[in-house]
Amino acid sequence: MDVLHLSAFGEPAMVALGERLGAAMPEGVIFLEGDLGAGKTTLTRGLLRAFGHSGAVKSPTYTLVEPYQLGAARVFHFDLYRLGEPEELEYMGIRDYFDDQCLCIVEWPARGEGFLPMPDWQVKVGILREPGRAPGRSLTLAAHTDRGRQALHMLQTTGS
């Protein structure tokens, strides 16, 4: 498994980092993990900006999924925090969302264990504290598939 460690200080930096990630991974599955308030939805805002979205991005905590059609790109943003049982995903037709022609961003993926495909990227977001600086965010990005490894390599070699 290939791993990349990144950091961002401030919301604009987190959004810009999300844009970099979205440019590198235009299709596939990204799992976002981290505590409440860690910045998963802020990172998602950046991912969506990579496709030209400039509007607000809300966490689909109550609706489970927020779809975006951005030109030719289809993006589905899932938030499974309030999911009662993983089986509920089967009832909503979760498998219909995951295909090679779209990007699926999943917050709280552990709550859907057994009903979600393997992610191309698993991104763990944490609070980063450095002396003399406002708190930032640390991201650990792990690639689990060939597509994920290729996109990770692109991030490492081109910086984009």
Short mmCIF file of C-alpha atoms in Angstrom, two decimals:
data_model
loop_
_atom_site.label_atom_id
_atom_site.label_comp_id
_atom_site.label_asym_id
_atom_site.label_seq_id
_atom_site.Cartn_x
_atom_site.Cartn_y
_atom_site.Cartn_z
CA MET A 1 0.00 0.00 0.00
CA ASP A 2 1.41 3.39 -1.02
CA VAL A 3 1.01 6.22 1.48
CA LEU A 4 1.40 10.00 1.24
CA HIS A 5 1.39 12.42 4.19
CA LEU A 6 0.12 15.96 3.59
CA SER A 7 -0.76 18.94 5.76
CA ALA A 8 -2.85 22.08 5.44
CA PHE A 9 -3.04 25.14 7.68
CA GLY A 10 -6.26 27.12 7.38
CA GLU A 11 -9.47 26.52 5.48
CA PRO A 12 -8.23 27.98 2.16
CA ALA A 13 -5.24 25.62 2.24
CA MET A 14 -7.53 22.66 2.96
CA VAL A 15 -9.77 23.57 0.02
CA ALA A 16 -6.71 23.99 -2.24
CA LEU A 17 -5.45 20.58 -1.14
CA GLY A 18 -8.84 19.10 -2.01
CA GLU A 19 -8.56 20.65 -5.48
CA ARG A 20 -5.18 18.97 -5.96
CA LEU A 21 -6.65 15.63 -4.90
CA GLY A 22 -9.64 16.04 -7.22
CA ALA A 23 -7.40 16.87 -10.18
CA ALA A 24 -5.40 13.70 -9.53
CA MET A 25 -8.44 11.43 -8.94
CA PRO A 26 -11.26 12.50 -11.29
CA GLU A 27 -13.01 9.12 -11.06
CA GLY A 28 -13.03 6.44 -8.39
CA VAL A 29 -13.80 5.99 -4.72
CA ILE A 30 -12.35 8.10 -1.91
CA PHE A 31 -12.99 7.27 1.74
CA LEU A 32 -12.67 10.21 4.16
CA GLU A 33 -12.10 9.35 7.81
CA GLY A 34 -11.66 11.62 10.81
CA ASP A 35 -13.38 12.96 13.89
CA LEU A 36 -16.32 15.35 13.76
CA GLY A 37 -15.03 18.75 12.69
CA ALA A 38 -11.77 17.38 11.29
CA GLY A 39 -12.37 18.94 7.88
CA LYS A 40 -13.77 16.14 5.73
CA THR A 41 -16.49 18.31 4.19
CA THR A 42 -14.05 21.20 3.68
CA LEU A 43 -11.76 18.82 1.82
CA THR A 44 -14.77 17.67 -0.22
CA ARG A 45 -15.46 21.29 -1.17
CA GLY A 46 -11.98 21.41 -2.69
CA LEU A 47 -12.47 18.09 -4.45
CA LEU A 48 -15.64 19.49 -6.04
CA ARG A 49 -13.89 22.72 -7.04
CA ALA A 50 -11.50 20.62 -9.11
CA PHE A 51 -14.55 19.91 -11.31
CA GLY A 52 -15.69 23.54 -11.45
CA HIS A 53 -18.18 23.63 -8.55
CA SER A 54 -18.16 27.04 -6.89
CA GLY A 55 -21.27 26.83 -4.74
CA ALA A 56 -21.76 25.76 -1.16
CA VAL A 57 -21.06 22.18 -0.16
CA LYS A 58 -23.15 20.76 2.63
CA SER A 59 -22.54 17.49 4.36
CA PRO A 60 -25.33 15.07 3.39
CA THR A 61 -25.68 13.89 6.98
CA TYR A 62 -29.46 13.51 6.80
CA THR A 63 -29.87 12.65 3.12
CA LEU A 64 -26.88 10.22 3.00
CA VAL A 65 -25.90 11.31 -0.52
CA GLU A 66 -25.58 14.60 -2.36
CA PRO A 67 -25.21 14.24 -6.16
CA TYR A 68 -23.33 16.76 -8.32
CA GLN A 69 -23.37 16.90 -12.11
CA LEU A 70 -20.45 19.13 -13.05
CA GLY A 71 -20.12 19.24 -16.81
CA ALA A 72 -19.24 15.71 -17.86
CA ALA A 73 -18.23 14.77 -14.31
CA ARG A 74 -20.58 13.03 -11.89
CA VAL A 75 -19.70 13.20 -8.21
CA PHE A 76 -21.57 11.61 -5.30
CA HIS A 77 -20.81 12.82 -1.78
CA PHE A 78 -21.90 10.36 0.91
CA ASP A 79 -22.02 10.96 4.66
CA LEU A 80 -22.80 7.76 6.55
CA TYR A 81 -22.52 9.24 10.07
CA ARG A 82 -26.22 8.79 10.85
CA LEU A 83 -26.59 5.42 9.15
CA GLY A 84 -28.38 3.03 11.51
CA GLU A 85 -27.25 -0.27 9.99
CA PRO A 86 -24.99 -0.94 7.00
CA GLU A 87 -27.81 -2.94 5.39
CA GLU A 88 -29.71 0.33 4.85
CA LEU A 89 -27.25 1.05 2.03
CA GLU A 90 -28.54 -1.97 0.13
CA TYR A 91 -32.11 -0.65 0.38
CA MET A 92 -31.09 2.71 -1.10
CA GLY A 93 -29.35 1.00 -4.03
CA ILE A 94 -25.83 2.00 -3.01
CA ARG A 95 -24.18 -0.20 -5.62
CA ASP A 96 -25.85 1.80 -8.41
CA TYR A 97 -23.77 4.86 -7.50
CA PHE A 98 -20.38 3.22 -7.83
CA ASP A 99 -19.16 2.90 -11.40
CA ASP A 100 -15.98 3.78 -13.26
CA GLN A 101 -17.49 6.95 -14.73
CA CYS A 102 -17.92 8.93 -11.50
CA LEU A 103 -16.21 9.99 -8.29
CA CYS A 104 -17.70 8.78 -5.01
CA ILE A 105 -16.55 10.53 -1.84
CA VAL A 106 -17.60 8.69 1.33
CA GLU A 107 -17.41 10.21 4.81
CA TRP A 108 -17.63 7.76 7.74
CA PRO A 109 -17.10 4.68 5.52
CA ALA A 110 -16.73 2.29 8.47
CA ARG A 111 -20.49 2.63 9.03
CA GLY A 112 -21.10 1.05 5.62
CA GLU A 113 -18.64 -1.80 6.01
CA GLY A 114 -19.50 -4.78 3.85
CA PHE A 115 -21.61 -2.73 1.44
CA LEU A 116 -19.00 -0.39 -0.03
CA PRO A 117 -16.39 -1.18 -2.67
CA MET A 118 -12.69 -1.01 -1.90
CA PRO A 119 -11.57 2.62 -2.05
CA ASP A 120 -8.98 3.85 -4.47
CA TRP A 121 -7.88 6.23 -1.72
CA GLN A 122 -8.43 6.16 2.00
CA VAL A 123 -7.81 9.63 3.46
CA LYS A 124 -7.48 10.05 7.22
CA VAL A 125 -7.87 13.64 8.39
CA GLY A 126 -6.59 14.70 11.79
CA ILE A 127 -5.87 17.85 13.76
CA LEU A 128 -2.26 19.02 13.45
CA ARG A 129 -0.77 21.14 16.21
CA GLU A 130 2.56 22.86 15.73
CA PRO A 131 4.06 25.38 18.16
CA GLY A 132 3.49 28.96 17.06
CA ARG A 133 0.87 28.10 14.43
CA ALA A 134 -2.88 27.90 14.39
CA PRO A 135 -4.09 24.28 14.31
CA GLY A 136 -3.94 22.70 10.90
CA ARG A 137 -4.90 19.38 9.42
CA SER A 138 -2.82 16.33 8.71
CA LEU A 139 -3.87 13.99 5.93
CA THR A 140 -2.67 10.45 5.46
CA LEU A 141 -3.58 9.27 1.99
CA ALA A 142 -3.32 5.52 1.36
CA ALA A 143 -3.77 4.04 -2.12
CA HIS A 144 -5.53 0.66 -2.25
CA THR A 145 -5.94 0.08 -6.00
CA ASP A 146 -3.92 0.49 -9.18
CA ARG A 147 -5.92 3.61 -10.05
CA GLY A 148 -5.27 4.98 -6.58
CA ARG A 149 -1.55 4.24 -6.79
CA GLN A 150 -1.28 5.92 -10.20
CA ALA A 151 -3.07 9.03 -8.92
CA LEU A 152 -0.92 9.06 -5.77
CA HIS A 153 2.21 8.81 -7.91
CA MET A 154 0.98 11.76 -9.98
CA LEU A 155 0.55 13.81 -6.79
CA GLN A 156 4.06 12.90 -5.65
CA THR A 157 5.84 13.56 -8.94
CA THR A 158 4.01 16.58 -10.32
CA GLY A 159 2.78 18.29 -7.19
CA SER A 160 -0.67 18.57 -8.76
#
